[in-house]
Short mmCIF file of C-alpha atoms in Angstrom, two decimals:
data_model
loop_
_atom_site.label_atom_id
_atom_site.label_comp_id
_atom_site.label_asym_id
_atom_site.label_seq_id
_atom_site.Cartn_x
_atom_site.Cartn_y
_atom_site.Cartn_z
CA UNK G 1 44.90 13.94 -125.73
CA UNK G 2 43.37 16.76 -123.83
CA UNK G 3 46.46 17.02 -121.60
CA UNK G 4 48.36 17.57 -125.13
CA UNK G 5 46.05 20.03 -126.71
CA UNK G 6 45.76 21.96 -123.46
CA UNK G 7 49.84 21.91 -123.19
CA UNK G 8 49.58 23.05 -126.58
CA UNK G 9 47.59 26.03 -126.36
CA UNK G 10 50.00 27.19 -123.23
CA UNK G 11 52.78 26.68 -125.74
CA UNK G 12 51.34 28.62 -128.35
CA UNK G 13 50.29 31.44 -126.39
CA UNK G 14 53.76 31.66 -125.48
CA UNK G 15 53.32 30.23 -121.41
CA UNK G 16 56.05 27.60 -121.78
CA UNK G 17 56.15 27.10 -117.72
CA UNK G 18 52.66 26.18 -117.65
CA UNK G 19 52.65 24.08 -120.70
CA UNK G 20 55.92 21.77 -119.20
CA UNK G 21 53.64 21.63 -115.75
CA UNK G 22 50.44 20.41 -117.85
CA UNK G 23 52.68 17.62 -119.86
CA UNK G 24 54.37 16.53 -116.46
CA UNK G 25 50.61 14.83 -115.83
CA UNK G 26 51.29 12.57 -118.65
CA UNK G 27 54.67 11.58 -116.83
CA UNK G 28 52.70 10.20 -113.87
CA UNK G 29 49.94 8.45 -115.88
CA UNK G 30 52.05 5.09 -117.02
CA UNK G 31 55.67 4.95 -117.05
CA UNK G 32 55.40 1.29 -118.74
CA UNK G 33 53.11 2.67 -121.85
CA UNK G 34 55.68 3.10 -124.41
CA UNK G 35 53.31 5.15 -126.63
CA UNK G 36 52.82 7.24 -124.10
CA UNK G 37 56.61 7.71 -123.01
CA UNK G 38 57.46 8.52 -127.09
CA UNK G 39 54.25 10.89 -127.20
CA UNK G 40 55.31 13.09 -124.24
CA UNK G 41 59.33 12.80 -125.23
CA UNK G 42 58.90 14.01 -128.62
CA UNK G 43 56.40 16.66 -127.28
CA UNK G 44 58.98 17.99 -124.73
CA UNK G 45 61.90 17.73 -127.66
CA UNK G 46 59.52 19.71 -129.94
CA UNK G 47 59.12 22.30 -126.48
CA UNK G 48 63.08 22.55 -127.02
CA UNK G 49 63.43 20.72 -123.67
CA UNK G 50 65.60 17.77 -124.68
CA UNK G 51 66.66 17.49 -121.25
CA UNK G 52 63.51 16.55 -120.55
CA UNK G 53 62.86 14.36 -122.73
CA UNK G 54 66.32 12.27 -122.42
CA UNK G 55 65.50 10.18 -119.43
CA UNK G 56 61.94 9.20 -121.47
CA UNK G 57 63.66 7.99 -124.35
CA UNK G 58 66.09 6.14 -121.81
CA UNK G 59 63.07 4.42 -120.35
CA UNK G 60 61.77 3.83 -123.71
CA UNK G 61 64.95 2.04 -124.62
CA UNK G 62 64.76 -0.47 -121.87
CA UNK G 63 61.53 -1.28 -122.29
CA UNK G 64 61.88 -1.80 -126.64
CA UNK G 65 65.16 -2.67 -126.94
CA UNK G 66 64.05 -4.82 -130.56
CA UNK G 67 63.01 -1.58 -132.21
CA UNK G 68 65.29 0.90 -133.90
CA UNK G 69 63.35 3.46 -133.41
CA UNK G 70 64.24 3.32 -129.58
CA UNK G 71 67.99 3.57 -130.36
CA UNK G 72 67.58 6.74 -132.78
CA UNK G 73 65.15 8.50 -130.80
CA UNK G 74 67.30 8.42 -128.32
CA UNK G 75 70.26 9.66 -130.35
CA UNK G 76 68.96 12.67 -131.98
CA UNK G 77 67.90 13.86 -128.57
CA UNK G 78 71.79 12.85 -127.16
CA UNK G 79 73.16 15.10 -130.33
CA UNK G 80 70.50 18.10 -129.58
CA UNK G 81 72.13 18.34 -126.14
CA UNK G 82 75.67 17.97 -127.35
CA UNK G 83 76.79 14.13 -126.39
CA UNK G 84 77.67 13.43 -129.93
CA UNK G 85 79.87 10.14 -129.40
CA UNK G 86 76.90 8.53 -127.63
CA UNK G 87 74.48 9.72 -130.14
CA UNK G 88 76.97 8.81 -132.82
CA UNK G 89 76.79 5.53 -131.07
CA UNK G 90 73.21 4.68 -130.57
CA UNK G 91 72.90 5.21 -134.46
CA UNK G 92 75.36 2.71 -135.23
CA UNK G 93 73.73 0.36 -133.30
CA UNK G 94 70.85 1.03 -135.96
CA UNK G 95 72.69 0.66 -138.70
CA UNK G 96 74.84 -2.47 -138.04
CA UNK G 97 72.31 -4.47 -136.00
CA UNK G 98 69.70 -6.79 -137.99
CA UNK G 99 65.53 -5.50 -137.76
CA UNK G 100 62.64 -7.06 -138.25
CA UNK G 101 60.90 -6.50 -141.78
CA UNK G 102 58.80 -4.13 -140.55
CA UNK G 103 61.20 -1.18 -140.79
CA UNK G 104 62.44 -1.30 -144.13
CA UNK G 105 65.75 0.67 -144.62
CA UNK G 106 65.69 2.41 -141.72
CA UNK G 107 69.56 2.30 -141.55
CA UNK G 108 69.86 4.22 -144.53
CA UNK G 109 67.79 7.26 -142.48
CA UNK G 110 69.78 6.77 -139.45
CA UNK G 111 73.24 6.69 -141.09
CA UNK G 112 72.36 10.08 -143.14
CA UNK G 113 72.12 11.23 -139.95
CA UNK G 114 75.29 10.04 -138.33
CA UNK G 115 77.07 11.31 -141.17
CA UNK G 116 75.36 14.25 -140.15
CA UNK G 117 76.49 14.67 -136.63
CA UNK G 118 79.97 13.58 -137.50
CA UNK G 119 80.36 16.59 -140.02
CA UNK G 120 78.99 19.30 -137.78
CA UNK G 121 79.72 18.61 -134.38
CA UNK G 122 82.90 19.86 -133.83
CA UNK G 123 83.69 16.90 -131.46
CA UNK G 124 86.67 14.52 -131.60
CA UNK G 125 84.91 10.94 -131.57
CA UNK G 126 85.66 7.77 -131.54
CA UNK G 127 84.77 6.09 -135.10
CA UNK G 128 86.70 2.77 -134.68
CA UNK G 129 83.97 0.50 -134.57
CA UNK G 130 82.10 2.25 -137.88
CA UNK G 131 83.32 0.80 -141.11
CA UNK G 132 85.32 3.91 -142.83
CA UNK G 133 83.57 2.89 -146.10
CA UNK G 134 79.97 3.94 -144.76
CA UNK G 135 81.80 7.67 -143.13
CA UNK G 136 80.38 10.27 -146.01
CA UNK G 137 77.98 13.17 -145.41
CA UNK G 138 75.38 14.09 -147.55
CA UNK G 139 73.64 17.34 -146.96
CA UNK G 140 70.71 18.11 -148.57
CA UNK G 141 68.72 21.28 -148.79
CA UNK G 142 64.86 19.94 -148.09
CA UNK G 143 64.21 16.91 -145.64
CA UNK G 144 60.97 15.90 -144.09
CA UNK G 145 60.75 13.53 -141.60
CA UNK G 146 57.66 11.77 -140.35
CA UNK G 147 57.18 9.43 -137.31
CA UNK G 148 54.10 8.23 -135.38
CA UNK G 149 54.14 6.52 -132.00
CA UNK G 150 51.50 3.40 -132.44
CA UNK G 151 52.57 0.34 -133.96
CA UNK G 152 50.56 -1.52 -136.81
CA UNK G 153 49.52 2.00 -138.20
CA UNK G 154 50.82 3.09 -141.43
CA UNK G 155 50.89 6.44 -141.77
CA UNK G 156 52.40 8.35 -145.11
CA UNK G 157 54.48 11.29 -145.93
CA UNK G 158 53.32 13.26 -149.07
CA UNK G 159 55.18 15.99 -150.37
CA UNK G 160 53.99 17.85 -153.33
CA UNK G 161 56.67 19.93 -155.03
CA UNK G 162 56.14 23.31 -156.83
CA UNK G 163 55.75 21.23 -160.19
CA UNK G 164 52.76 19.84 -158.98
CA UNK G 165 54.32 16.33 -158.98
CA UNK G 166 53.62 14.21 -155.30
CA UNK G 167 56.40 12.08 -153.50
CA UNK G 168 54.71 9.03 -151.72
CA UNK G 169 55.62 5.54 -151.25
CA UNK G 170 54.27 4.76 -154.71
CA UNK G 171 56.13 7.32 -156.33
CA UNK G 172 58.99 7.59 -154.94
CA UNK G 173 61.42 9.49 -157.31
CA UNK G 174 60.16 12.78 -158.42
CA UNK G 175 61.50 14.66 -161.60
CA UNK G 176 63.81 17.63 -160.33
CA UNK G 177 65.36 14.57 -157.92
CA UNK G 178 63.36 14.13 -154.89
CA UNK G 179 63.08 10.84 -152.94
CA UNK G 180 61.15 9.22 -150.76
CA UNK G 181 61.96 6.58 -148.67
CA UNK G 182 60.97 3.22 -147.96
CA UNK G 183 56.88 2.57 -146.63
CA UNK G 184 56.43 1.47 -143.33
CA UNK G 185 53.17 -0.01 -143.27
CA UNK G 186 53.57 -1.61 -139.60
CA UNK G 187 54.42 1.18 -137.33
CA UNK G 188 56.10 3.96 -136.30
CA UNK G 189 58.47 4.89 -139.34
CA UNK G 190 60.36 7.10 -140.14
CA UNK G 191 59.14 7.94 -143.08
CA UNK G 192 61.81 10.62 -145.06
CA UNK G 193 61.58 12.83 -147.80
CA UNK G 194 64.83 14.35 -149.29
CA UNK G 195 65.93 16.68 -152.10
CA UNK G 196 69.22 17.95 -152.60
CA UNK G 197 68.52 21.21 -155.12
CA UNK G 198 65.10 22.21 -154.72
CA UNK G 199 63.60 24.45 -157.05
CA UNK G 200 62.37 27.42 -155.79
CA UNK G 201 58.80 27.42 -155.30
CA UNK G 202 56.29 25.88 -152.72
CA UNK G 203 56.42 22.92 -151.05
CA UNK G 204 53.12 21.11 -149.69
CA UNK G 205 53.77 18.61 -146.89
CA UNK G 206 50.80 16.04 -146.21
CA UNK G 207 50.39 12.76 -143.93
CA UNK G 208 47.87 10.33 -144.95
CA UNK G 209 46.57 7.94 -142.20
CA UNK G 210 46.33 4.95 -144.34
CA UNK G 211 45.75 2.09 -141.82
CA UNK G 212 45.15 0.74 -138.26
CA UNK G 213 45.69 -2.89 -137.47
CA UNK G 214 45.59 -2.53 -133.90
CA UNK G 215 44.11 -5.32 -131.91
CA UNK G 216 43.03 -2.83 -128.72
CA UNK G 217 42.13 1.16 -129.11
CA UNK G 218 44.93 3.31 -127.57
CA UNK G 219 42.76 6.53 -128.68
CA UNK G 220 44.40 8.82 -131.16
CA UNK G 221 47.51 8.19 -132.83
CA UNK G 222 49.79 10.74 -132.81
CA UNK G 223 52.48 11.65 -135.23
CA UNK G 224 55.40 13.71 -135.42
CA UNK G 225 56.90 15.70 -138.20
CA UNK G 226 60.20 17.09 -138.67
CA UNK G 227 60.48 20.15 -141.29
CA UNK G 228 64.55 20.48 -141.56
CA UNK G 229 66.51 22.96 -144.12
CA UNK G 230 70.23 22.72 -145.13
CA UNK G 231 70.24 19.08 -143.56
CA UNK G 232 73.93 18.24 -142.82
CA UNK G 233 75.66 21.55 -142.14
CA UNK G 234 76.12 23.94 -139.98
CA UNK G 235 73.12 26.00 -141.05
CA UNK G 236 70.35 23.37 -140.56
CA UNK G 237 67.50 24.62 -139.30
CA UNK G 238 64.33 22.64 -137.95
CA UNK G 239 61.14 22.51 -137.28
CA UNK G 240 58.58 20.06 -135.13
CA UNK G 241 54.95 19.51 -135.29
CA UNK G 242 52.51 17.01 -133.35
CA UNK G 243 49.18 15.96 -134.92
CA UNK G 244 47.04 13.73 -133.58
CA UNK G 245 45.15 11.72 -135.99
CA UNK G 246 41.52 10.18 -135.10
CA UNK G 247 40.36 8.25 -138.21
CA UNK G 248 41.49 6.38 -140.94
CA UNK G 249 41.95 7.44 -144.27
CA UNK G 250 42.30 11.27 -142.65
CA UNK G 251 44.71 13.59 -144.75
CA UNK G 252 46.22 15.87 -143.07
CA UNK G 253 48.47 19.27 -144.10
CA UNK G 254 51.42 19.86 -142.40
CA UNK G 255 53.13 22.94 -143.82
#
């Protein structure tokens, strides 16, 4: 944690150089610690430094092999640095392949975002092992994503909309045709909020840290959210935060 909220004052204060040098100490701490790996990967992603982060998410991958979130992690940082048929890929894998229970409907998430890829990239790729049926992109104008790096947490997205109605797992359809996804109540999410035609107005984003079942303390757990515009077209645009979140029932806003 301090190595992370040191990085991230360097970062903010616009000293990028030393910030990469100061998360490079969480590279040599333990290469085996999977929370670890995802917490400094998705750091160095949010840095803009997928390159960095590639060969984490590689060693992640190996390591979790059972966990979708190991395959799409992987591919969104594959797509950032422009190997879309591998990213394209590793999100198939997702979205064909059987999961436990504990990740409800996460192949809906990850084929949006194969869909995605495939409309914008550019790229002639190989599609001949996707069914054709599943091939159709749907861009939407608001998407929030939220993941967290600690297993047996749940951890949930809130979005509150400019009609003062809240998105959460319990309410999951709002009026003007927001949705949230599926609750993940065992770990790691993704959690995803989408709205095709927002109205115009402010958006509040919130994470609630509803629950640890952890059997050993692996300190804070930290969570990652993705604030993305014009999701599915050319003129997406993005942005990543890391929070760190020390006790349960904390509430958090986002943006």
């Amino acid at each position: 944690g301090f190595f992370l909220d040191v990085a991230n004052y360097f970062f903010e204060t616009k000293r990028p150089e030393t910030a990469l040098r100061i998360l490079s100490n969480l590279a040599e701490m333990e290469l085996e610690d999977v929370a670890l790996l995802r917490v400094l990967a998705h750091r160095l992603t949010q840095a803009d430094r997928p390159d960095l982060a590639k060969p984490l998410f590689e060693r992640v991958l190996i390591i979790r092999p059972d966990e979708p979130q190991s395959h799409r992690d992987l591919a969104l940082v594959c797509a950032a640095l422009k190997d879309y048929q591998r990213a394209v890929d590793l999100l198939w894998e997702v979205v064909s392949k059987q999961w436990d229970s504990r990740f409800p409907e996460v192949e809906q998430i990850a084929l949006a975002e194969l869909n995605a890829i495939v409309s914008t990239c550019d790229a002639k790729l190989d599609l001949s092992k996707i069914d054709r049926r599943l091939l159709k992109n749907l861009p939407v104008i608001t998407r929030v994503i939220l993941t967290w790096d600690a297993d047996d947490c749940d951890i949930d997205l809130w979005v509150t909309d400019p009609n003062g109605e809240v998105a959460m797992y319990n309410h999951p359809l709002t009026y003007q045709g927001g949705h949230m996804s599926r609750d993940f109540t065992g770990g790691y999410g993704p959690e995803e909020f989408i709205l095709r035609t927002p109205k115009a107005g402010k958006y509040k984003v919130q994470i609630n840290y509803y629950g640890d079942h952890r059997q050993n303390a692996l300190g804070p757990v930290t969570a990652q959210v993705r604030l993305i515009t014009d999701f599915g077209t050319k003129e997406q645009k993005e942005e990543r935060i890391t929070v760190r979140l020390k006790e349960n029932k904390e509430t958090l806003d986002i943006g």
